[in-house]
Amino acid sequence: MWAAIDPLPIVEDEVSYVLQSRIFATGHWTAPSPPIPEFFQQAHVLTTPAVASKYAPGHALLMSVGTFFGAPALVPLLLSGLTGALLFALARRVCNEWIALLAWLIWISDPLNLRFRAAYYSEVTSDAMWFLAWWALLEWRKTRERRWLLAVAAAIGWGAITRPLTMLAFAVPVGVVVIRDVARWKKWADLGFATALGTLMLCIIPLWSAKTTGSWRVTPLALYAHDYLPFDKLGFGVDATPPAKTLLPVDRFTYAGFYDEHVKHTVARLPRTALDRLSAIATEEWSGPRLTLVPFVALGLWGMATEVGFALVCSLALFVFYLAYGHWSEWTLYYFEAMPVFALVTAMGIWKAATRVRAANTVQLSSTAAALLALLAGYELHDARWKRQRMAAWDVGFYNLVDKLPVHAAVIFVHYEPRLGPHANIVANSPHLATDPVWIVNDLGARNAELMQYAGGRIPLALYEDAVRIEVDRTLLPATPR
């Protein structure tokens, strides 16, 4: 699905996470603020008081391991493998091996899965944490051993420093079960140790904030919102507070629809909002050949195992919690963690149908269904991979052009076109800016000469996005004596 050995981050969220993983890989929390930060303004990235992603650090911390070895895609790949393995293991544990196989095939061919998993989004980490916590919770309820409750706390804690709202939605139903069982079994000491471990992991957030913004009370996300997007926060209605700083045109394009979404995100419109989001999820999940799976989803919901019902409650909690945030209904990524549960429910429906059609040949019918699902997976994979390649084409072409520059060191001033899509915002920050041979910065017109004073001999180049061409900006070259 990555469609590359060393895939580029394409969407701004991905770019922000990869940048932060590169910073962490150097052994630092942040990188120094660049000279004249406006030139380096980049969506979802702070440039003052230091360079850092605005997002919580959990995902980037894990990715930094792969980044250190020159392969940032390694960690999302391993986390996806872990999630798939745990999905199979959990389904086999609460159902049987055939349902586990069917669930895995449905999950791996899920269009939402294929759209977002071969990328650098933090949901890949939070999804793995959900599955680790589910497995550990089952083990703890079976054995009553403290280590498994600690594992639950660790998974939720790491998820909370990755995607706080997502893990809060997950932690509420898990907490209800844990507290009920602790009270029943008198395991208060175990709960105390687990709470302490979870709290310790959460302390990474104020530490990260102090290192980034200078105050443990102000997170990078809060500072970024204050500087550029005061209205982008939980709640209903819109905050009309003006931003402290001005967004450049390309970043205004990226955030163009954010404000309107918050304006119409009101309590009165909540039923309509919920319906629009459910419709977007359903359209992405069950369009085309996958429409044939819908009856099995309905069948799987009937008489499901208690453990599957609990997983469904966690998924419902995720949907409910995100109703407090205004976002495009088409941005189904926020419900990424819930999709494996629907794959399992669908697989249960297929198994039930097989047992009712011909009880003596349930295995044969299930194996036929598995073969058909494998064909469906191949179709979905081919289609999604082609879309990913097409989406990455502009970025790949640009960086190929950079690799062939006729000069070794340069400052590339990017002249964006008004029609530019958000995936092609290529201005880049770096943890090694002082020694990087090439800077890619925003074109600020007459102010470009100011940045060249800090360029250290780098040649000024102009990138024209419309034709993807780079040429020397002779107006910024030092005057040559006659």
Short mmCIF file of C-alpha atoms in Angstrom, two decimals:
data_model
loop_
_atom_site.label_atom_id
_atom_site.label_comp_id
_atom_site.label_asym_id
_atom_site.label_seq_id
_atom_site.Cartn_x
_atom_site.Cartn_y
_atom_site.Cartn_z
CA MET A 1 0.00 0.00 0.00
CA TRP A 2 2.86 2.42 0.67
CA ALA A 3 3.70 2.23 -3.07
CA ALA A 4 7.34 3.03 -2.21
CA ILE A 5 10.28 1.55 -0.28
CA ASP A 6 10.90 4.86 1.49
CA PRO A 7 7.46 6.52 1.29
CA LEU A 8 7.06 10.26 1.54
CA PRO A 9 4.66 11.80 4.05
CA ILE A 10 2.03 13.49 1.91
CA VAL A 11 -0.70 15.10 4.01
CA GLU A 12 0.38 17.83 6.45
CA ASP A 13 -0.48 15.68 9.49
CA GLU A 14 1.94 13.02 8.28
CA VAL A 15 4.65 15.58 7.59
CA SER A 16 4.29 16.99 11.11
CA TYR A 17 4.62 13.57 12.75
CA VAL A 18 7.64 12.61 10.65
CA LEU A 19 9.35 15.92 11.44
CA GLN A 20 8.83 15.35 15.17
CA SER A 21 10.16 11.79 14.89
CA ARG A 22 13.29 13.18 13.22
CA ILE A 23 13.72 15.64 16.10
CA PHE A 24 13.26 12.90 18.70
CA ALA A 25 15.75 10.71 16.80
CA THR A 26 18.42 13.35 17.50
CA GLY A 27 17.83 12.97 21.24
CA HIS A 28 16.06 16.33 21.64
CA TRP A 29 12.49 17.42 22.31
CA THR A 30 12.58 20.30 19.82
CA ALA A 31 14.76 21.88 17.16
CA PRO A 32 15.96 25.50 17.26
CA SER A 33 13.65 28.12 15.82
CA PRO A 34 14.74 29.02 12.26
CA PRO A 35 15.90 32.46 11.18
CA ILE A 36 12.85 34.58 10.29
CA PRO A 37 10.25 31.87 11.18
CA GLU A 38 7.64 33.21 8.73
CA PHE A 39 9.63 31.74 5.86
CA PHE A 40 9.35 28.30 7.46
CA GLN A 41 5.67 28.45 8.39
CA GLN A 42 4.29 24.95 7.98
CA ALA A 43 0.84 23.56 8.79
CA HIS A 44 0.60 21.71 12.16
CA VAL A 45 4.17 22.75 13.06
CA LEU A 46 5.40 25.31 15.59
CA THR A 47 8.35 27.43 14.50
CA THR A 48 8.49 29.59 17.65
CA PRO A 49 9.66 29.41 20.40
CA ALA A 50 11.10 26.22 18.89
CA VAL A 51 10.43 23.86 16.00
CA ALA A 52 8.09 21.03 16.96
CA SER A 53 4.91 19.28 15.90
CA LYS A 54 1.73 20.59 17.50
CA TYR A 55 0.56 17.03 18.12
CA ALA A 56 0.95 14.90 21.26
CA PRO A 57 4.29 13.07 21.25
CA GLY A 58 3.40 9.37 21.64
CA HIS A 59 3.28 8.43 17.95
CA ALA A 60 6.39 10.40 17.00
CA LEU A 61 8.32 8.91 19.94
CA LEU A 62 7.65 5.41 18.63
CA MET A 63 8.38 6.41 15.03
CA SER A 64 11.70 7.93 16.08
CA VAL A 65 13.07 4.40 16.47
CA GLY A 66 12.51 3.71 12.78
CA THR A 67 13.60 7.23 11.83
CA PHE A 68 16.89 6.76 13.70
CA PHE A 69 17.64 3.85 11.36
CA GLY A 70 16.50 5.80 8.30
CA ALA A 71 13.12 4.07 7.97
CA PRO A 72 10.26 6.05 9.57
CA ALA A 73 7.71 3.76 7.87
CA LEU A 74 9.06 0.79 9.83
CA VAL A 75 7.13 1.55 13.02
CA PRO A 76 3.70 2.07 11.38
CA LEU A 77 4.34 -1.15 9.46
CA LEU A 78 5.18 -3.10 12.63
CA LEU A 79 2.24 -1.59 14.51
CA SER A 80 -0.08 -2.62 11.67
CA GLY A 81 1.31 -6.15 11.87
CA LEU A 82 0.76 -6.16 15.63
CA THR A 83 -2.82 -4.92 15.23
CA GLY A 84 -3.63 -7.56 12.62
CA ALA A 85 -2.12 -10.30 14.76
CA LEU A 86 -4.04 -9.21 17.84
CA LEU A 87 -7.28 -8.94 15.87
CA PHE A 88 -6.84 -12.55 14.75
CA ALA A 89 -5.82 -13.74 18.21
CA LEU A 90 -8.68 -11.97 19.99
CA ALA A 91 -11.26 -13.18 17.46
CA ARG A 92 -10.00 -16.75 17.79
CA ARG A 93 -10.08 -16.44 21.57
CA VAL A 94 -13.68 -15.21 21.86
CA CYS A 95 -15.08 -16.99 18.75
CA ASN A 96 -13.09 -19.49 16.65
CA GLU A 97 -10.26 -19.65 14.14
CA TRP A 98 -12.54 -19.40 11.09
CA ILE A 99 -14.19 -16.23 12.34
CA ALA A 100 -10.69 -14.92 13.13
CA LEU A 101 -9.55 -15.56 9.55
CA LEU A 102 -12.65 -13.99 8.06
CA ALA A 103 -12.34 -10.95 10.34
CA TRP A 104 -8.71 -10.47 9.36
CA LEU A 105 -9.53 -10.64 5.64
CA ILE A 106 -12.38 -8.14 6.00
CA TRP A 107 -10.17 -5.83 8.06
CA ILE A 108 -7.18 -5.90 5.72
CA SER A 109 -9.39 -5.07 2.72
CA ASP A 110 -11.26 -2.29 4.54
CA PRO A 111 -11.08 0.86 2.34
CA LEU A 112 -10.72 3.10 5.40
CA ASN A 113 -7.90 0.85 6.62
CA LEU A 114 -6.14 0.97 3.26
CA ARG A 115 -6.63 4.72 2.97
CA PHE A 116 -5.06 5.64 6.29
CA ARG A 117 -2.87 2.76 7.51
CA ALA A 118 -0.12 3.05 4.89
CA ALA A 119 0.69 6.52 6.18
CA TYR A 120 2.18 8.26 9.20
CA TYR A 121 -1.05 9.03 11.08
CA SER A 122 -1.07 8.63 14.87
CA GLU A 123 -4.22 6.47 14.70
CA VAL A 124 -1.97 3.57 13.73
CA THR A 125 -0.44 3.79 17.22
CA SER A 126 -3.69 4.38 19.12
CA ASP A 127 -5.34 1.46 17.30
CA ALA A 128 -2.53 -0.86 18.41
CA MET A 129 -2.90 0.43 21.98
CA TRP A 130 -6.63 -0.41 21.92
CA PHE A 131 -5.86 -3.99 20.94
CA LEU A 132 -3.07 -4.38 23.47
CA ALA A 133 -5.37 -3.08 26.20
CA TRP A 134 -8.19 -5.43 25.15
CA TRP A 135 -5.88 -8.45 25.24
CA ALA A 136 -4.39 -7.43 28.60
CA LEU A 137 -7.87 -6.81 30.04
CA LEU A 138 -9.01 -10.31 29.08
CA GLU A 139 -5.87 -11.80 30.61
CA TRP A 140 -6.31 -9.82 33.81
CA ARG A 141 -9.94 -10.89 34.16
CA LYS A 142 -8.89 -14.49 33.57
CA THR A 143 -5.81 -14.67 35.82
CA ARG A 144 -6.28 -11.68 38.18
CA GLU A 145 -2.52 -11.12 37.92
CA ARG A 146 -1.34 -7.56 38.57
CA ARG A 147 1.00 -7.50 35.57
CA TRP A 148 -1.93 -7.63 33.17
CA LEU A 149 -3.69 -4.70 34.81
CA LEU A 150 -0.41 -2.80 34.57
CA ALA A 151 -0.31 -3.68 30.87
CA VAL A 152 -3.83 -2.24 30.46
CA ALA A 153 -2.71 0.97 32.17
CA ALA A 154 0.45 1.18 30.05
CA ALA A 155 -1.44 0.74 26.77
CA ILE A 156 -4.05 3.34 27.72
CA GLY A 157 -1.35 5.69 29.04
CA TRP A 158 0.67 5.55 25.83
CA GLY A 159 -2.49 5.97 23.80
CA ALA A 160 -3.34 9.04 25.90
CA ILE A 161 -0.05 10.73 25.02
CA THR A 162 -0.76 9.89 21.37
CA ARG A 163 -4.45 10.71 20.90
CA PRO A 164 -5.90 12.02 24.19
CA LEU A 165 -9.59 12.24 23.20
CA THR A 166 -9.53 8.84 21.50
CA MET A 167 -8.08 7.16 24.56
CA LEU A 168 -10.41 8.98 26.93
CA ALA A 169 -13.32 7.51 24.98
CA PHE A 170 -11.71 4.08 25.31
CA ALA A 171 -10.75 4.47 28.96
CA VAL A 172 -14.29 5.22 30.17
CA PRO A 173 -15.84 1.80 29.38
CA VAL A 174 -12.61 0.03 30.34
CA GLY A 175 -12.53 1.93 33.63
CA VAL A 176 -16.11 0.88 34.44
CA VAL A 177 -15.22 -2.79 33.99
CA VAL A 178 -11.94 -2.51 35.90
CA ILE A 179 -13.40 -0.68 38.91
CA ARG A 180 -16.32 -3.11 39.10
CA ASP A 181 -13.96 -6.11 39.06
CA VAL A 182 -11.51 -4.50 41.50
CA ALA A 183 -14.34 -3.94 43.95
CA ARG A 184 -15.52 -7.52 43.50
CA TRP A 185 -12.08 -9.08 43.91
CA LYS A 186 -10.70 -6.57 46.45
CA LYS A 187 -7.72 -5.77 44.21
CA TRP A 188 -7.37 -2.15 45.33
CA ALA A 189 -3.57 -2.34 45.57
CA ASP A 190 -3.38 -3.50 41.95
CA LEU A 191 -5.60 -0.62 40.89
CA GLY A 192 -3.33 1.78 42.78
CA PHE A 193 -0.21 0.51 40.98
CA ALA A 194 -1.97 0.66 37.60
CA THR A 195 -3.21 4.20 38.27
CA ALA A 196 0.29 5.27 39.28
CA LEU A 197 1.77 3.80 36.10
CA GLY A 198 -0.84 5.48 33.89
CA THR A 199 -0.32 8.80 35.66
CA LEU A 200 3.44 8.52 35.26
CA MET A 201 3.05 8.06 31.50
CA LEU A 202 0.69 11.04 31.32
CA CYS A 203 3.42 13.17 32.91
CA ILE A 204 5.18 13.04 29.54
CA ILE A 205 2.64 15.63 28.29
CA PRO A 206 3.56 18.45 30.75
CA LEU A 207 7.24 17.60 30.29
CA TRP A 208 6.83 17.76 26.51
CA SER A 209 4.94 21.04 26.88
CA ALA A 210 7.60 22.60 29.11
CA LYS A 211 10.36 21.64 26.68
CA THR A 212 8.40 22.96 23.69
CA THR A 213 6.38 25.99 24.75
CA GLY A 214 8.29 26.92 27.91
CA SER A 215 5.32 26.19 30.19
CA TRP A 216 4.11 22.80 31.39
CA ARG A 217 0.58 24.25 31.42
CA VAL A 218 0.57 25.15 27.70
CA THR A 219 0.67 22.26 25.25
CA PRO A 220 2.06 22.72 21.74
CA LEU A 221 -1.45 22.13 20.41
CA ALA A 222 -2.84 24.93 22.58
CA LEU A 223 -0.04 27.29 21.56
CA TYR A 224 -0.56 26.52 17.87
CA ALA A 225 -4.29 27.15 18.22
CA HIS A 226 -3.59 30.45 20.00
CA ASP A 227 -1.20 31.55 17.27
CA TYR A 228 -3.16 30.44 14.20
CA LEU A 229 -6.51 28.69 14.85
CA PRO A 230 -8.22 29.88 18.06
CA PHE A 231 -11.51 28.31 16.97
CA ASP A 232 -10.10 24.80 16.40
CA LYS A 233 -10.98 23.12 19.71
CA LEU A 234 -13.56 20.96 21.42
CA GLY A 235 -17.00 22.44 21.97
CA PHE A 236 -19.96 23.85 20.07
CA GLY A 237 -20.12 27.06 18.12
CA VAL A 238 -17.11 29.08 17.11
CA ASP A 239 -14.55 31.10 19.05
CA ALA A 240 -14.15 34.46 17.27
CA THR A 241 -10.87 35.32 19.03
CA PRO A 242 -8.43 36.59 16.38
CA PRO A 243 -5.23 34.57 15.91
CA ALA A 244 -2.00 36.00 17.28
CA LYS A 245 -0.17 35.38 13.99
CA THR A 246 -1.07 35.44 10.31
CA LEU A 247 -1.35 32.30 8.24
CA LEU A 248 0.31 32.41 4.83
CA PRO A 249 -1.94 31.70 1.80
CA VAL A 250 -0.98 28.04 1.39
CA ASP A 251 -1.73 27.31 5.05
CA ARG A 252 -4.96 29.28 4.85
CA PHE A 253 -5.89 26.95 2.00
CA THR A 254 -5.17 23.95 4.20
CA TYR A 255 -7.44 25.23 6.95
CA ALA A 256 -10.03 26.80 4.64
CA GLY A 257 -12.95 24.68 5.77
CA PHE A 258 -12.10 24.40 9.46
CA TYR A 259 -13.83 27.62 10.48
CA ASP A 260 -17.06 26.85 8.65
CA GLU A 261 -17.24 23.41 10.25
CA HIS A 262 -17.01 24.94 13.72
CA VAL A 263 -19.62 27.60 12.87
CA LYS A 264 -22.22 24.96 12.03
CA HIS A 265 -21.15 22.58 14.82
CA THR A 266 -23.88 23.44 17.31
CA VAL A 267 -25.94 21.50 19.83
CA ALA A 268 -29.07 22.10 17.75
CA ARG A 269 -27.45 20.46 14.70
CA LEU A 270 -26.01 17.51 16.63
CA PRO A 271 -28.51 14.92 15.26
CA ARG A 272 -27.73 16.05 11.71
CA THR A 273 -23.99 16.00 12.45
CA ALA A 274 -24.19 12.46 13.80
CA LEU A 275 -26.18 11.31 10.78
CA ASP A 276 -23.73 12.91 8.33
CA ARG A 277 -20.78 11.24 10.01
CA LEU A 278 -22.45 7.83 10.15
CA SER A 279 -23.35 8.20 6.48
CA ALA A 280 -19.74 9.06 5.57
CA ILE A 281 -18.44 6.02 7.47
CA ALA A 282 -21.02 3.72 5.91
CA THR A 283 -20.32 5.05 2.40
CA GLU A 284 -16.60 4.43 2.75
CA GLU A 285 -16.99 1.06 4.45
CA TRP A 286 -19.70 -0.53 2.32
CA SER A 287 -19.55 0.86 -1.19
CA GLY A 288 -19.10 -1.21 -4.34
CA PRO A 289 -18.54 -4.95 -3.81
CA ARG A 290 -18.41 -4.48 -0.03
CA LEU A 291 -22.12 -3.64 -0.05
CA THR A 292 -22.67 -7.40 0.03
CA LEU A 293 -21.26 -7.45 3.58
CA VAL A 294 -24.03 -5.27 5.06
CA PRO A 295 -26.50 -8.13 5.77
CA PHE A 296 -23.76 -10.00 7.61
CA VAL A 297 -23.06 -6.97 9.79
CA ALA A 298 -26.69 -6.99 10.86
CA LEU A 299 -26.60 -10.75 11.46
CA GLY A 300 -23.37 -10.49 13.46
CA LEU A 301 -24.89 -7.94 15.83
CA TRP A 302 -27.48 -10.49 16.93
CA GLY A 303 -26.43 -12.71 19.83
CA MET A 304 -22.76 -11.60 19.86
CA ALA A 305 -20.28 -12.63 22.54
CA THR A 306 -20.01 -10.38 25.60
CA GLU A 307 -16.41 -9.48 24.77
CA VAL A 308 -17.39 -8.38 21.26
CA GLY A 309 -20.27 -6.37 22.69
CA PHE A 310 -17.82 -4.60 24.98
CA ALA A 311 -15.53 -3.78 22.04
CA LEU A 312 -18.56 -2.38 20.24
CA VAL A 313 -19.35 -0.19 23.26
CA CYS A 314 -15.78 1.20 23.10
CA SER A 315 -16.31 1.97 19.41
CA LEU A 316 -19.63 3.69 20.12
CA ALA A 317 -17.94 5.74 22.87
CA LEU A 318 -15.35 6.88 20.31
CA PHE A 319 -18.09 8.13 18.00
CA VAL A 320 -19.95 9.88 20.84
CA PHE A 321 -16.86 11.62 22.21
CA TYR A 322 -15.93 13.03 18.80
CA LEU A 323 -19.37 14.60 18.55
CA ALA A 324 -17.85 17.28 20.78
CA TYR A 325 -15.47 18.28 17.97
CA GLY A 326 -16.39 19.98 14.70
CA HIS A 327 -14.78 18.28 11.70
CA TRP A 328 -15.57 17.27 8.13
CA SER A 329 -17.81 14.24 8.14
CA GLU A 330 -15.66 12.79 5.34
CA TRP A 331 -12.61 12.78 7.61
CA THR A 332 -13.41 9.26 8.85
CA LEU A 333 -9.88 8.82 10.19
CA TYR A 334 -11.12 9.82 13.66
CA TYR A 335 -13.04 6.52 13.82
CA PHE A 336 -10.16 4.40 12.59
CA GLU A 337 -9.85 2.40 15.84
CA ALA A 338 -13.46 1.18 15.61
CA MET A 339 -13.19 -0.40 12.16
CA PRO A 340 -11.59 -3.73 13.23
CA VAL A 341 -14.56 -4.30 15.53
CA PHE A 342 -16.95 -4.04 12.58
CA ALA A 343 -14.75 -6.48 10.67
CA LEU A 344 -15.17 -8.96 13.52
CA VAL A 345 -18.94 -8.41 13.71
CA THR A 346 -19.19 -8.98 9.95
CA ALA A 347 -17.15 -12.18 10.20
CA MET A 348 -19.45 -13.44 12.96
CA GLY A 349 -22.41 -12.76 10.67
CA ILE A 350 -20.85 -14.76 7.84
CA TRP A 351 -20.18 -17.68 10.20
CA LYS A 352 -23.75 -17.60 11.52
CA ALA A 353 -25.12 -17.58 7.98
CA ALA A 354 -22.93 -20.54 7.09
CA THR A 355 -24.09 -22.54 10.11
CA ARG A 356 -27.73 -21.91 9.22
CA VAL A 357 -27.45 -22.67 5.52
CA ARG A 358 -25.64 -25.99 5.80
CA ALA A 359 -24.60 -26.92 9.30
CA ALA A 360 -22.69 -30.00 8.15
CA ASN A 361 -20.49 -27.97 5.78
CA THR A 362 -19.88 -24.81 7.82
CA VAL A 363 -16.10 -25.09 7.38
CA GLN A 364 -16.43 -25.55 3.62
CA LEU A 365 -18.71 -22.56 3.30
CA SER A 366 -16.43 -20.48 5.52
CA SER A 367 -13.40 -21.40 3.43
CA THR A 368 -15.29 -20.36 0.30
CA ALA A 369 -16.17 -17.06 1.96
CA ALA A 370 -12.50 -16.61 2.92
CA ALA A 371 -11.43 -17.16 -0.69
CA LEU A 372 -13.97 -14.59 -1.92
CA LEU A 373 -12.85 -12.11 0.73
CA ALA A 374 -9.22 -12.65 -0.33
CA LEU A 375 -10.20 -11.72 -3.90
CA LEU A 376 -12.02 -8.66 -2.56
CA ALA A 377 -8.90 -7.72 -0.58
CA GLY A 378 -6.81 -7.94 -3.73
CA TYR A 379 -9.24 -5.69 -5.61
CA GLU A 380 -9.39 -3.10 -2.81
CA LEU A 381 -5.61 -3.17 -2.38
CA HIS A 382 -4.95 -2.56 -6.06
CA ASP A 383 -7.42 0.31 -6.19
CA ALA A 384 -6.17 1.97 -3.00
CA ARG A 385 -2.50 1.59 -3.97
CA TRP A 386 -3.17 3.31 -7.30
CA LYS A 387 -4.88 6.20 -5.48
CA ARG A 388 -1.92 6.53 -3.11
CA GLN A 389 0.54 6.63 -6.02
CA ARG A 390 -1.52 9.28 -7.79
CA MET A 391 -1.76 11.34 -4.62
CA ALA A 392 2.02 11.18 -4.10
CA ALA A 393 2.95 11.89 -7.72
CA TRP A 394 3.44 15.67 -7.34
CA ASP A 395 5.59 15.30 -4.22
CA VAL A 396 7.69 12.49 -5.73
CA GLY A 397 8.27 14.55 -8.86
CA PHE A 398 9.31 17.57 -6.82
CA TYR A 399 11.86 15.72 -4.69
CA ASN A 400 13.28 14.01 -7.77
CA LEU A 401 13.80 17.50 -9.14
CA VAL A 402 15.54 18.60 -5.93
CA ASP A 403 17.88 15.60 -6.12
CA LYS A 404 19.01 16.78 -9.56
CA LEU A 405 19.70 20.41 -8.65
CA PRO A 406 22.77 21.77 -10.45
CA VAL A 407 23.98 23.32 -7.18
CA HIS A 408 24.91 21.64 -3.92
CA ALA A 409 23.46 24.20 -1.50
CA ALA A 410 20.35 26.28 -2.13
CA VAL A 411 17.38 28.13 -0.70
CA ILE A 412 14.27 27.20 -2.68
CA PHE A 413 11.57 29.89 -2.48
CA VAL A 414 8.24 28.19 -3.21
CA HIS A 415 5.77 30.14 -5.35
CA TYR A 416 2.45 28.38 -4.65
CA GLU A 417 -0.47 28.49 -7.04
CA PRO A 418 -3.91 29.44 -5.61
CA ARG A 419 -5.32 26.10 -6.79
CA LEU A 420 -2.72 24.08 -4.87
CA GLY A 421 -4.10 21.13 -2.88
CA PRO A 422 -3.09 20.67 0.76
CA HIS A 423 -1.05 17.53 0.12
CA ALA A 424 1.59 19.49 -1.75
CA ASN A 425 2.63 21.94 0.96
CA ILE A 426 6.35 21.26 0.72
CA VAL A 427 7.92 23.97 2.89
CA ALA A 428 10.03 22.02 5.36
CA ASN A 429 11.53 22.46 8.79
CA SER A 430 14.40 20.33 10.00
CA PRO A 431 16.29 19.39 13.17
CA HIS A 432 19.52 20.01 11.20
CA LEU A 433 18.63 23.25 9.45
CA ALA A 434 22.02 24.90 9.97
CA THR A 435 23.81 22.08 8.15
CA ASP A 436 21.12 21.09 5.64
CA PRO A 437 22.35 21.96 2.14
CA VAL A 438 18.85 22.79 0.87
CA TRP A 439 16.21 24.94 2.55
CA ILE A 440 12.66 24.86 1.20
CA VAL A 441 10.83 27.99 2.30
CA ASN A 442 7.84 30.19 1.56
CA ASP A 443 8.27 32.95 -0.98
CA LEU A 444 7.69 36.26 0.82
CA GLY A 445 8.44 38.54 -2.11
CA ALA A 446 10.53 41.55 -1.15
CA ARG A 447 11.48 39.95 2.18
CA ASN A 448 13.36 37.09 0.49
CA ALA A 449 16.57 39.13 0.60
CA GLU A 450 16.34 39.20 4.41
CA LEU A 451 16.53 35.40 4.60
CA MET A 452 19.48 35.25 2.21
CA GLN A 453 21.52 37.09 4.83
CA TYR A 454 21.34 33.88 6.90
CA ALA A 455 21.75 31.50 3.98
CA GLY A 456 25.48 30.94 4.36
CA GLY A 457 26.36 30.82 0.67
CA ARG A 458 23.30 28.87 -0.45
CA ILE A 459 22.11 29.76 -3.95
CA PRO A 460 18.63 31.39 -4.19
CA LEU A 461 16.27 29.35 -6.35
CA ALA A 462 12.61 29.86 -7.21
CA LEU A 463 10.15 26.97 -7.49
CA TYR A 464 7.07 27.63 -9.62
CA GLU A 465 4.47 25.11 -8.55
CA ASP A 466 2.31 25.38 -11.66
CA ALA A 467 5.00 23.96 -13.95
CA VAL A 468 7.09 22.24 -11.24
CA ARG A 469 10.18 24.06 -12.44
CA ILE A 470 13.10 25.45 -10.49
CA GLU A 471 15.29 28.30 -11.69
CA VAL A 472 17.89 30.60 -10.18
CA ASP A 473 16.43 33.77 -8.65
CA ARG A 474 18.97 36.21 -10.04
CA THR A 475 17.43 39.16 -8.19
CA LEU A 476 18.78 37.67 -4.96
CA LEU A 477 22.30 36.89 -6.18
CA PRO A 478 25.10 39.10 -4.84
CA ALA A 479 26.02 41.92 -7.16
CA THR A 480 29.02 41.09 -9.35
CA PRO A 481 31.67 43.86 -9.65
CA ARG A 482 32.22 45.18 -13.17
#
